[in-house]
Coordinates of C-alpha atoms and ligand atoms in Angstrom, one line a residue:
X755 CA -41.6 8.9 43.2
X756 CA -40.7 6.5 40.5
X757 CA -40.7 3.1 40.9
X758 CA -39.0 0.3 38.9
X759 CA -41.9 -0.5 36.5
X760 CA -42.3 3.9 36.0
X761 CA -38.8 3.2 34.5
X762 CA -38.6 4.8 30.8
X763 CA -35.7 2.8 29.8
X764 CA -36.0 -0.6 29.0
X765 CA -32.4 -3.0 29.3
X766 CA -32.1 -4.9 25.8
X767 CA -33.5 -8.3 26.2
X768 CA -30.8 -10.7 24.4
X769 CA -32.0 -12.3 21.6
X770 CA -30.9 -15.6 20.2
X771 CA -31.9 -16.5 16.8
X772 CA -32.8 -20.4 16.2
X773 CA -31.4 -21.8 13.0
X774 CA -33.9 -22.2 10.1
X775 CA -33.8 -23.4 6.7
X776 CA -36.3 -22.9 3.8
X777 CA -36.9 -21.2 0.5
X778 CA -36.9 -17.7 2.4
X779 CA -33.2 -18.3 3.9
X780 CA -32.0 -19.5 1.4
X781 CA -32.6 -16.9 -0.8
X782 CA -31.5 -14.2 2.0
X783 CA -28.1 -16.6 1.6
X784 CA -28.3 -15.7 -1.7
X785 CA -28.7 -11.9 -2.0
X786 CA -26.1 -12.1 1.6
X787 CA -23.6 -13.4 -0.8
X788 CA -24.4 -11.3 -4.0
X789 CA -24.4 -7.5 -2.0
X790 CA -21.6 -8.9 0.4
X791 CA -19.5 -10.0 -3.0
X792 CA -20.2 -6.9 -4.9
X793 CA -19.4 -4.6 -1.7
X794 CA -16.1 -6.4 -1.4
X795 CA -14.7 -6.9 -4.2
X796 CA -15.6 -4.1 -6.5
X797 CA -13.0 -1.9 -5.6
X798 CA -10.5 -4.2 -7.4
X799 CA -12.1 -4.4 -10.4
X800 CA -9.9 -2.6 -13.2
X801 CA -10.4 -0.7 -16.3
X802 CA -8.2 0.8 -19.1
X803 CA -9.2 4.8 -19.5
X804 CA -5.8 5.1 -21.1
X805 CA -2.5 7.1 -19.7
X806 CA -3.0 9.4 -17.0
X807 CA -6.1 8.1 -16.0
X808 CA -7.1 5.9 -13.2
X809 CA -7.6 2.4 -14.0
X810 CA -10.1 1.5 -11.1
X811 CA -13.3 0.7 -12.3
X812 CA -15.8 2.5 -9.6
X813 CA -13.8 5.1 -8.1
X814 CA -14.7 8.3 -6.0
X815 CA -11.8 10.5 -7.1
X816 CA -11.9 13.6 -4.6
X817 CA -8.7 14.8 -5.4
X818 CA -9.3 14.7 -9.2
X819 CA -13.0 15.8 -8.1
X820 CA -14.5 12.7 -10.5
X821 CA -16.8 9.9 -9.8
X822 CA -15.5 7.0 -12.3
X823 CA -18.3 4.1 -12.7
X824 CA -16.6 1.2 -15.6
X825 CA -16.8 3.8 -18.6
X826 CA -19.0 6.4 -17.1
X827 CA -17.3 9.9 -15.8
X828 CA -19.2 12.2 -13.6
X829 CA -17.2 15.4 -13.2
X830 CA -18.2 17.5 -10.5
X831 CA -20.9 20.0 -12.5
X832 CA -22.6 16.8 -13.8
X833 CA -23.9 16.4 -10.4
X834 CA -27.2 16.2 -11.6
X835 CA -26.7 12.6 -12.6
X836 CA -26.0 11.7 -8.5
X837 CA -29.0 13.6 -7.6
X838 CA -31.0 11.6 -10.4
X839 CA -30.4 8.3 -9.3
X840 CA -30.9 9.4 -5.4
X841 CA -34.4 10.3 -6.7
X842 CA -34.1 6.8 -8.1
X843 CA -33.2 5.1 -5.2
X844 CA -36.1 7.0 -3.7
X845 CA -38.8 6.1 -6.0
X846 CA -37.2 2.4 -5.6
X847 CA -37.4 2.2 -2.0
X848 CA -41.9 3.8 -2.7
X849 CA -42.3 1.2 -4.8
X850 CA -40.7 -1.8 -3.5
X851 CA -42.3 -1.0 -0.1
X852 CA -46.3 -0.4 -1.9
X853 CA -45.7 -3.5 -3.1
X854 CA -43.6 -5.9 -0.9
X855 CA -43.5 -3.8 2.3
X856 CA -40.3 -3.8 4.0
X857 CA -38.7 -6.1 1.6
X858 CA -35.4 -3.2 1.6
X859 CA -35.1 -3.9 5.6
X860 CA -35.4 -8.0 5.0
X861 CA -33.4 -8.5 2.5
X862 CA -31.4 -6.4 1.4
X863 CA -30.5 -3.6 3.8
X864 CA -26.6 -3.4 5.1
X865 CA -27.5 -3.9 8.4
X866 CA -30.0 -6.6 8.4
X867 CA -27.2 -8.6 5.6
X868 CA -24.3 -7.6 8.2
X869 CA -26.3 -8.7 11.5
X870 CA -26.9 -11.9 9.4
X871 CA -23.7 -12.7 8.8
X872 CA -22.6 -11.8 12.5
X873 CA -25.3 -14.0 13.8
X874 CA -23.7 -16.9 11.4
X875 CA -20.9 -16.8 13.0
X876 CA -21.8 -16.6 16.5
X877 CA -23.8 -19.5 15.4
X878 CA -20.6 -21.5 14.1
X879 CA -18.7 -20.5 17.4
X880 CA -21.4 -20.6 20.1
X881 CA -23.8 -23.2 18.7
X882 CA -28.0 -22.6 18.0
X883 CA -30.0 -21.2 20.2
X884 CA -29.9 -23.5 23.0
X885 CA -26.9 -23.9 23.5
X886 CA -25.6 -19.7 22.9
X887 CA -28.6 -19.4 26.0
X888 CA -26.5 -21.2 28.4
X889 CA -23.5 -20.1 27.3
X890 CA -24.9 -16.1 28.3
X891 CA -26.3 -17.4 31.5
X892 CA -23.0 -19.6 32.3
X893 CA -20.8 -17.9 34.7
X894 CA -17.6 -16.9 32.8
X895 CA -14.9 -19.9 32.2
X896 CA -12.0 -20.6 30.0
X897 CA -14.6 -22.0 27.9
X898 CA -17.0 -19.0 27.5
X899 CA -13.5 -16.6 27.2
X900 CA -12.5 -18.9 24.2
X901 CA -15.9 -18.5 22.5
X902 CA -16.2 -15.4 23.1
X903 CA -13.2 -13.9 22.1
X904 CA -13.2 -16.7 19.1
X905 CA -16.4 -14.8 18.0
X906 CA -15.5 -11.5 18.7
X907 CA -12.1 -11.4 17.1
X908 CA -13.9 -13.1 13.4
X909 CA -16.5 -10.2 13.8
X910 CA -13.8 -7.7 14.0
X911 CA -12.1 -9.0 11.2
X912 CA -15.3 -8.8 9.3
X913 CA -15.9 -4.7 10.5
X914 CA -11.7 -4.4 9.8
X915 CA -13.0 -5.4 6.4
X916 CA -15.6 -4.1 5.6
X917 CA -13.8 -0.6 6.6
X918 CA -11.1 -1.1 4.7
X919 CA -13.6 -1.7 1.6
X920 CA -15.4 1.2 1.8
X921 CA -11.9 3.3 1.8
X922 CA -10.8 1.4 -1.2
X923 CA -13.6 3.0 -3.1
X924 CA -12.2 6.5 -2.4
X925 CA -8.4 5.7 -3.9
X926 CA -6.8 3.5 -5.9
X927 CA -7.2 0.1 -4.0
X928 CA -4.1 -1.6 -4.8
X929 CA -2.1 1.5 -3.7
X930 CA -3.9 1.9 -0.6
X931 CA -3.5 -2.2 0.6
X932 CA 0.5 -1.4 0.0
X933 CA 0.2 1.6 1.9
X934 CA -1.8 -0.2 4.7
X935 CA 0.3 -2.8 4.8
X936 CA 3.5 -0.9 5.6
X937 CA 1.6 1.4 7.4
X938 CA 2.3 4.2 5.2
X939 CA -1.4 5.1 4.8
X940 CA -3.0 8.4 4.7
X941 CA -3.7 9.3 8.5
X942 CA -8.0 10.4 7.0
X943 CA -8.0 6.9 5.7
X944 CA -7.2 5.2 9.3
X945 CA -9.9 7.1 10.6
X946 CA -12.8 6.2 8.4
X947 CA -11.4 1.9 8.7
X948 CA -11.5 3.0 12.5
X949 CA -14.6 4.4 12.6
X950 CA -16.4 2.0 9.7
X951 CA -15.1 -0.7 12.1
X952 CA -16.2 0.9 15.4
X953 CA -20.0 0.8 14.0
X954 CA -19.6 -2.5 11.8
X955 CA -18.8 -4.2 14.7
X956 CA -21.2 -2.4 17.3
X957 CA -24.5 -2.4 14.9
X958 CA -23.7 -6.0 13.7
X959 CA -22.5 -7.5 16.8
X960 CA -24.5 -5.9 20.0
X961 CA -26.9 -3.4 18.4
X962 CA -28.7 -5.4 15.8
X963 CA -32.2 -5.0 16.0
X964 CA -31.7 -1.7 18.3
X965 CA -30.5 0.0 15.3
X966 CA -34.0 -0.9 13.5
X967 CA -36.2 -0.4 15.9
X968 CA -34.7 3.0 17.9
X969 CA -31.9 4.3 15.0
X970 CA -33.6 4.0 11.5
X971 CA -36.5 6.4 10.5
X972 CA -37.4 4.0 7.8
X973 CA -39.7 1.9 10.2
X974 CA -41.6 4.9 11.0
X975 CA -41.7 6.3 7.0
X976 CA -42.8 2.9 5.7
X977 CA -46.5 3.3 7.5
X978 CA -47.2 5.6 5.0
X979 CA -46.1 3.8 2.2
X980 CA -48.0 0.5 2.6
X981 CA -51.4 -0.1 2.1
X982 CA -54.4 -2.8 2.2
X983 CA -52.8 -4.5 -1.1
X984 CA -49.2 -4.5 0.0
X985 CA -48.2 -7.5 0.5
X986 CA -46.7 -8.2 3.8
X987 CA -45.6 -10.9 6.3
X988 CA -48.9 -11.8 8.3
X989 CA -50.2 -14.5 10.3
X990 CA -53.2 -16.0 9.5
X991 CA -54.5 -15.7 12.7
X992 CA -58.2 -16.8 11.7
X993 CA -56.5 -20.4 10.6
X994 CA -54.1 -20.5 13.7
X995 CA -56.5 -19.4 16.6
X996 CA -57.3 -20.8 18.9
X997 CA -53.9 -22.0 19.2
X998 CA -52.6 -24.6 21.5
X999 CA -50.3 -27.2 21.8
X1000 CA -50.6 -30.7 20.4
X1001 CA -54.5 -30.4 20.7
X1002 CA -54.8 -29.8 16.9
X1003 CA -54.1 -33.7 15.9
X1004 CA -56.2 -34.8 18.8
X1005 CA -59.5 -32.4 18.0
X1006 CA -58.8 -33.7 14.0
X1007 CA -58.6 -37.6 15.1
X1008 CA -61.8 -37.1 17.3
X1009 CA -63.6 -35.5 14.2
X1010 CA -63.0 -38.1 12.3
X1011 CA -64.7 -39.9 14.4
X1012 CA -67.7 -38.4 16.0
X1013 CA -68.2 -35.1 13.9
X1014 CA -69.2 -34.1 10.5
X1015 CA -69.3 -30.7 9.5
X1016 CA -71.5 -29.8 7.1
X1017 CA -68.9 -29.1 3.6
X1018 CA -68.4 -25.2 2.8
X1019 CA -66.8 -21.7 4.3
X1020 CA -67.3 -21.2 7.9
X1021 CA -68.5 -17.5 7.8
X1022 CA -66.2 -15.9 10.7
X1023 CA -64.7 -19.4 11.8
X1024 CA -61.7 -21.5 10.6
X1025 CA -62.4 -24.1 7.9
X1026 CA -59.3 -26.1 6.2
X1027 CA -60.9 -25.7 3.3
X1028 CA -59.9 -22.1 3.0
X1029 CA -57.3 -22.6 0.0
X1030 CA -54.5 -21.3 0.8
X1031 CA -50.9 -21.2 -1.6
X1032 CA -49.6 -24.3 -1.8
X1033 CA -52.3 -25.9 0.0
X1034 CA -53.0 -29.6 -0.3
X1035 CA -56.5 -31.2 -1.2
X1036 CA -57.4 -34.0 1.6
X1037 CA -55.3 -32.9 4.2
X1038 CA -56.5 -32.2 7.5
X1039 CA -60.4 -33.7 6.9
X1040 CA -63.1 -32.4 9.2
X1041 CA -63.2 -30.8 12.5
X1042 CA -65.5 -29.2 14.5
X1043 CA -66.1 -25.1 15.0
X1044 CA -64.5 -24.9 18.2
X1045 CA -61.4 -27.3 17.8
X1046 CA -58.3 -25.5 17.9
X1047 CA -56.2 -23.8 15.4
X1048 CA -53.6 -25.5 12.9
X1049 CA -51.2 -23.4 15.6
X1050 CA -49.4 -25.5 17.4
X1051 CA -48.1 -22.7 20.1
X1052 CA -44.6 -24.2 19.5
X1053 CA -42.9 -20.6 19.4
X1054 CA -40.3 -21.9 16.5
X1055 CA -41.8 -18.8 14.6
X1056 CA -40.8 -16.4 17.5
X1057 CA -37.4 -18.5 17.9
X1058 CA -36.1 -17.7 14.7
X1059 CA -36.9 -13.6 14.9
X1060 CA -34.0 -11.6 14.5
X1061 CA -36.1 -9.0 16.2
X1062 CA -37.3 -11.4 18.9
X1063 CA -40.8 -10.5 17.9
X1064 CA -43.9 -12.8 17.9
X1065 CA -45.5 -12.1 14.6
X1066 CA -48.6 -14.1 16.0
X1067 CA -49.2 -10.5 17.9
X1068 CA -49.8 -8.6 14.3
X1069 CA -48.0 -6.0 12.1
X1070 CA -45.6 -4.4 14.1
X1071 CA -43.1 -1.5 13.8
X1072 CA -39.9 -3.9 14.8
X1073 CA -40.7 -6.5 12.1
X1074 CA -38.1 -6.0 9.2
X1075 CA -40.1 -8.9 6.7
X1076 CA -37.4 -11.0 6.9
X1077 CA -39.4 -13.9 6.4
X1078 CA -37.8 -16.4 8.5
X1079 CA -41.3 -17.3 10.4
X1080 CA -42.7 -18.3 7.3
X1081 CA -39.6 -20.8 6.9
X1082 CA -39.9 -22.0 10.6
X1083 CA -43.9 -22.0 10.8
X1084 CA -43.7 -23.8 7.3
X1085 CA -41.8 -26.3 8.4
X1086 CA -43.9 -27.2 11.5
X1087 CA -46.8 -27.4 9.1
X1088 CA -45.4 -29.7 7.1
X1089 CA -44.8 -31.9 10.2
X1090 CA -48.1 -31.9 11.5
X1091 CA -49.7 -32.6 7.9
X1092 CA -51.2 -28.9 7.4
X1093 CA -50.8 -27.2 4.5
X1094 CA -47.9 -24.5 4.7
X1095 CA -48.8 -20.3 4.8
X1096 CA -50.2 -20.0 8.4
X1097 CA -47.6 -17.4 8.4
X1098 CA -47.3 -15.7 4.7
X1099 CA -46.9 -12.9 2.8
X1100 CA -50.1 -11.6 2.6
X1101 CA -52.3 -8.7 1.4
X1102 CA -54.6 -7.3 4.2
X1103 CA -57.2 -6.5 1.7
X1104 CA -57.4 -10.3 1.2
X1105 CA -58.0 -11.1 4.5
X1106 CA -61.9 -10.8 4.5
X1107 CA -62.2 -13.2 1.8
X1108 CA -59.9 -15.7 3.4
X1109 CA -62.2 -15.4 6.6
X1110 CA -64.9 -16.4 3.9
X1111 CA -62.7 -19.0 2.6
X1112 CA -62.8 -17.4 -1.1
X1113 CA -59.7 -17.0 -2.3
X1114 CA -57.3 -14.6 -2.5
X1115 CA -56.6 -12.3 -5.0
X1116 CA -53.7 -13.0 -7.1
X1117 CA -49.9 -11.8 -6.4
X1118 CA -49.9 -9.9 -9.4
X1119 CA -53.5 -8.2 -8.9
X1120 CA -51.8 -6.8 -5.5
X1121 CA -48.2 -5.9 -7.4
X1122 CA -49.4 -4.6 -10.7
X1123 CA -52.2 -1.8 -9.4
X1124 CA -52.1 1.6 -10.6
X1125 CA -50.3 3.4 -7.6
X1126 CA -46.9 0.8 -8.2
X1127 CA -47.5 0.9 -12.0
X1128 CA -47.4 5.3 -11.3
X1129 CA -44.2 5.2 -9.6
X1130 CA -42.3 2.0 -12.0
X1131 CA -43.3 4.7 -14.8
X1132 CA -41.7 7.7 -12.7
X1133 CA -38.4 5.7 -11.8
X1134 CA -38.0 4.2 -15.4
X1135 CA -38.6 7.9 -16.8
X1136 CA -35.9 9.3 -15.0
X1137 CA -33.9 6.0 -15.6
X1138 CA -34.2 7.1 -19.6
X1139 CA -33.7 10.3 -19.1
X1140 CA -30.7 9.8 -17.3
X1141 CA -29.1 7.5 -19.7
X1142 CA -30.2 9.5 -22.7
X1143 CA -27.8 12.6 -21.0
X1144 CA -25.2 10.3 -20.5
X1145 CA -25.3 9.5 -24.0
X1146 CA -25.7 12.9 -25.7
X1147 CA -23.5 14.9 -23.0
X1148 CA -20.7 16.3 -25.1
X1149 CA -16.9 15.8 -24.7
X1150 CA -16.1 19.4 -25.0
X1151 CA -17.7 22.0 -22.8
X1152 CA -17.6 25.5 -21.9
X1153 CA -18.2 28.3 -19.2
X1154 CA -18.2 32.0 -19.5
X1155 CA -17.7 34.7 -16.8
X1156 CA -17.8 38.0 -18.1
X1157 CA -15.1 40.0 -16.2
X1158 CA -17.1 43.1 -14.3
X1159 CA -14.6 45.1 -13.2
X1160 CA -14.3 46.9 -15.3
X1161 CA -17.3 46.5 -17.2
X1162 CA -15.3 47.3 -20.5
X1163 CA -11.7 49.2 -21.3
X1164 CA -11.8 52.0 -24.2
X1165 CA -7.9 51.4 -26.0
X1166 CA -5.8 53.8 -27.1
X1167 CA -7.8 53.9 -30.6
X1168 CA -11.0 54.2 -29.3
X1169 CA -11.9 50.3 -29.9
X1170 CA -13.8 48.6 -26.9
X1171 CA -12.7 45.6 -25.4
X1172 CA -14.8 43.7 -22.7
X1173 CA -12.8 40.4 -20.3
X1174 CA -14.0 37.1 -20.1
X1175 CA -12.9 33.8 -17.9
X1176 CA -13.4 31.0 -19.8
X1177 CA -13.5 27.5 -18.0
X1178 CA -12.4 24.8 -20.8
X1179 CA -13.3 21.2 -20.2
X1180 CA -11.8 18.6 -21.8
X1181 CA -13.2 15.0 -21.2
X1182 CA -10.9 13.3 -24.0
X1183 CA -8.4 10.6 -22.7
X1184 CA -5.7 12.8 -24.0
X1185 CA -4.4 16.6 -24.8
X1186 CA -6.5 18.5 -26.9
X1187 CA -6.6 21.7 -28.9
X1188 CA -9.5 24.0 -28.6
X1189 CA -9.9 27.0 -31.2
X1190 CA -11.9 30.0 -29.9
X1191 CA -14.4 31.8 -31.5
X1192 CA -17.0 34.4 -31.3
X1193 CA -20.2 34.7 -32.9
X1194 CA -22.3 37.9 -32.7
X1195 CA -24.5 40.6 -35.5
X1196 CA -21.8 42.9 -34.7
X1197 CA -18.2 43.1 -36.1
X1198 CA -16.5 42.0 -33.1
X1199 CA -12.9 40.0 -32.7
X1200 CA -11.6 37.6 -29.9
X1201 CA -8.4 37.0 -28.7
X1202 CA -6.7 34.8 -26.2
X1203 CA -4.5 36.3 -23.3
X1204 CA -1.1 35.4 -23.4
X1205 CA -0.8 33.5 -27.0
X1206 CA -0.9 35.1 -30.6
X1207 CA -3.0 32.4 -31.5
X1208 CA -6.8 31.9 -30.3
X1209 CA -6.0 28.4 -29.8
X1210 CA -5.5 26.4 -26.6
X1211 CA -4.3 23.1 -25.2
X1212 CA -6.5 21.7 -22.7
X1213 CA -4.6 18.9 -21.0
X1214 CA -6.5 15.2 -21.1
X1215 CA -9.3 14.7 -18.7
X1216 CA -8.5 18.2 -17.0
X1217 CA -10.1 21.7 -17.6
X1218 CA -8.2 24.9 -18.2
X1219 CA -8.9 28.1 -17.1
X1220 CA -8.3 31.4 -19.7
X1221 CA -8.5 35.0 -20.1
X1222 CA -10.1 36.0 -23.4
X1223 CA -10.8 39.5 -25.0
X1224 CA -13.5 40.9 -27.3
X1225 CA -12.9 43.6 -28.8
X1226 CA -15.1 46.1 -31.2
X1227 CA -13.6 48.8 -33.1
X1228 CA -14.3 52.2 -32.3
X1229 CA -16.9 53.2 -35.1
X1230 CA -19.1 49.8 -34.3
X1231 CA -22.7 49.9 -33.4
X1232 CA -21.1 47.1 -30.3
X1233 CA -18.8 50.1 -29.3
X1234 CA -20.8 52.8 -29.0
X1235 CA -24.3 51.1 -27.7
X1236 CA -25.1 49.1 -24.4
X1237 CA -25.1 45.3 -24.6
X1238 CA -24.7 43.0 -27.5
X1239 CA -25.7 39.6 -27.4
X1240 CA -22.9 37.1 -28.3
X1241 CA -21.6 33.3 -27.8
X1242 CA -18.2 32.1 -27.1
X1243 CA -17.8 29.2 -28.8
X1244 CA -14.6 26.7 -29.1
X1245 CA -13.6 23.8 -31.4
X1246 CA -12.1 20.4 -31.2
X1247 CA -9.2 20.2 -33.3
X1248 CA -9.2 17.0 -33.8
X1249 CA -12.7 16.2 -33.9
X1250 CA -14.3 19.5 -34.9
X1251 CA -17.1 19.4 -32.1
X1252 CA -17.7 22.5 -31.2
X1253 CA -19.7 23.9 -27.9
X1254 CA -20.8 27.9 -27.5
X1255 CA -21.9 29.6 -24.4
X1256 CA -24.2 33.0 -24.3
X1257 CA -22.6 36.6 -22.7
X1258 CA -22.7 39.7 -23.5
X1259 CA -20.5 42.4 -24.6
X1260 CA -20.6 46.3 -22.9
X1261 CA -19.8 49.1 -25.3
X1262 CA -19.6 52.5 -24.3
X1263 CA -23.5 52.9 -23.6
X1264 CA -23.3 51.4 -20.3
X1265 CA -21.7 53.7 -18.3
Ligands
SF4_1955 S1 -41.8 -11.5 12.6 FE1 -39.6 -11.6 12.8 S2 -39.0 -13.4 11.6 FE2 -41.0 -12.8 11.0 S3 -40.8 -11.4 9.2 FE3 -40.9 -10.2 11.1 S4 -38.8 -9.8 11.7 FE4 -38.8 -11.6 10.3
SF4_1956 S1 -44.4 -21.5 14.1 FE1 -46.5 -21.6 13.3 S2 -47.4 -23.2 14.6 FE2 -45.5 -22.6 15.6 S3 -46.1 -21.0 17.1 FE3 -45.5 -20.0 15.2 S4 -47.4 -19.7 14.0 FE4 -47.8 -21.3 15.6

């Protein structure tokens, strides 16, 4: 029968993450601010296409079936240029984690930023740690209602937000905020705010570190990406151990007093004069082999954990990189007068020499090595190659589909004539005329259904759909034989480009 402790399911454990400060924070602050800036407030960025055309700068146009980026168009059989920067993206995501390890989840991920800025304000609201502790373990009050709706109703204006962001990139935003306003809004664009806000507010608010650990495969993907040289957040667990608390500054004043150690690397020990980044000369002085570790067992690296991890236990699947022990660890270095980086970013292939006390490798030996250079060549190839078919993509384009049934009509005087569906495209800002031609061996002639002309009027931005004919005389070889090869081409009025498709035209021989 199962007991209790047989129990699969483990209750989330509440986590309360301390306060820290340091260069790590503050440059999470920093890219918080820049992704959290751009996410918001890109949608009302404008920009002139001229008449007819929206003037939102990034725009997903489903109706119009267009993706506008500033003065980039994707139209929907340009899809290729999506799929390229997914690979992209891809390829960004293999190298950043080689070389950083999960610097994506850290820093930069939606919901590590969103969970940060959640956190910051049940921080404002409830207090630090401490004091958010006893507020869960208080019995509920007036008081713990007022905080706690206080912080609930500023993170569901934050997941009303950033809902009602991510719609804005789907339709013209100014358009949509009057229509929201007066409640005039499309009832599909209430539902994704609804639902944006729903999992905003869930993932940031009570989720948080569920979502990495049980929701995202990334955790589990990244294994395979990182290697010995990645460089990840570790603790240096042959400076820190044995750990214990306050007995470091005791073990280093008796030292100085009744032991000297013999200068040089401690094969398989801890020495202080293992250089370290950032580490001062003359601090610490001699100690003996069995003093404790420069860790201080004062938990201010577990405190700050979004994940509620102790990084002191190793690499684990939960820990997003974040950083924030090296800030809090840091800190408590510099107050007991040890040099900083017991907790670091470091390479695992470095570790053996540190045991030695030799130093490490450089950052950029462990950054620049041939596997990260391979894939920074792969993404910036595709980058070039992207941006080189942006550039030469024409403004004027063509498809043909030959009409099959029938293959081919015999007229009245014996001349053949074969049907084609051509799809006109013109990317222009405004109306253009598009001459039609054909070009074959064979003495062939096109017209255009509908018009005396063979010239059409595609309107701006739009494709046009028309019926064209071929036809070859009676007494040409096109008439009489099987397939000839041709192209359909068509001409810019204006600008004279011109753009040509390959078909092929039936005579008589194909029956
Ligand atoms: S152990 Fe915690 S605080 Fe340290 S990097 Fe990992 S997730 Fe961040
Ligand atoms: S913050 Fe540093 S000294 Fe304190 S427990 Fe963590 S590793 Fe040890």
């Amino acid at each position: 029968m199962a007991t209790n402790s047989d129990s699969l399911y483990a209750a989330r454990a509440p986590i309360f993450p301390k306060r820290v400060s340091g260069p790590f924070r503050r440059l999470k602050w920093q890219i918080m601010a820049v992704t959290l800036g751009i996410y918001y407030f890109v949608p009302w960025i404008r920009w002139d296409r001229g008449p007819d055309l929206p003037d939102q700068a990034v725009l997903v146009d489903m109706a119009g079936r267009r993706f506008y980026f500033f003065w980039i168009e994707i139209w929907p059989h340009e899809f290729y240029f999506v799929a390229g920067l997914l690979v992209m993206a891809g390829l960004g995501l293999f190298l950043f984690t080689a070389a950083l390890g999960r610097v994506w989840c850290g820093y930069t991920c939606p919901q590590t930023v969103w969970t940060d800025l959640f956190i910051l304000v049940e921080r404002w609201v409830e207090g630090d740690r401490n004091a958010r502790m006893r507020l869960d373990k208080a019995p509920w009050s007036a008081r713990k209602w007022r905080l706690r709706l206080t912080k609930w109703t500023i993170w569901l204006l934050i997941s009303v937000a950033t809902g009602g962001a991510w719609v804005f990139y789907f339709t013209d935003a100014p358009t949509l905020a009057l229509d929201l306003v007066t409640l005039n809004a499309h009832p599909a664009a209430w539902s994704a705010i609804a639902l944006l806000t729903a999992t905003t507010f869930t993932f940031g608010g009570f989720m948080r570190e569920q979502i990495c650990i049980y929701a995202c495969p990334w955790p589990r993907i990244q294994g395979a990406m990182m290697d010995e040289d990645t460089l990840t957040v570790a603790y240096r667990e042959w400076r820190g151990e044995p750990r214990g608390k306050g007995l470091r500054r005791r073990a280093v004043a008796e030292a100085a007093e009744t032991t000297t150690r013999a200068a040089g690397p401690q094969i398989g020990g801890r020495s202080p004069a293992i250089p370290m980044p950032g580490m001062p000369t003359g601090v610490g002085g001699p100690i003996p082999d069995n003093a404790p570790g420069d860790c201080i067992d004062c938990n201010a690296c577990v405190n700050v954990c979004p994940m509620g991890i102790d990084i002191r236990d190793g690499q684990q699947m939960a820990c997003i990189t974040c950083a924030l022990c090296i800030d809090a660890c840091d800190e408590v270095m510099g107050k007991i007068g040890r040099p900083r980086g017991l907790i670091d970013y470091i390479a695992l292939a470095d570790a053996p020499a540190e045991r030695e006390g030799r130093a490490p490798r450089s950052v950029w030996r462990h950054v620049l090595r041939p596997r990260n250079i391979f894939y920074f060549a792969l993404w910036g190839g595709i980058g070039l190659a992207l941006v080189f078919a942006l550039f030469i993509r024409p403004d004027i384009e063509l498809t043909v589909a030959p009409v099959r049934n029938p293959t081919f009509v015999t007229l009245s005087d014996g001349a053949v004539r074969n049907a084609y569906d051509v799809r006109l495209r013109n990317k222009h800002g405004e109306p253009r005329d598009f001459t039609l031609g054909v070009t074959t061996s064979s003495d062939l002639s096109l017209s255009v259904e509908g018009v005396a002309e063979t010239s059409v009027e595609v309107p701006a931005d739009a494709q046009a759909l028309t019926r064209v004919y071929v036809t070859a005389p009676a007494g040409a070889k096109a008439a009489q034989g099987d397939t000839t090869d041709l192209r359909i081409w068509i001409m810019d009025d204006i600008s004279g480009e011109r753009a040509s498709a390959p078909t092929t035209f039936n005579g008589r021989g194909t029956r």
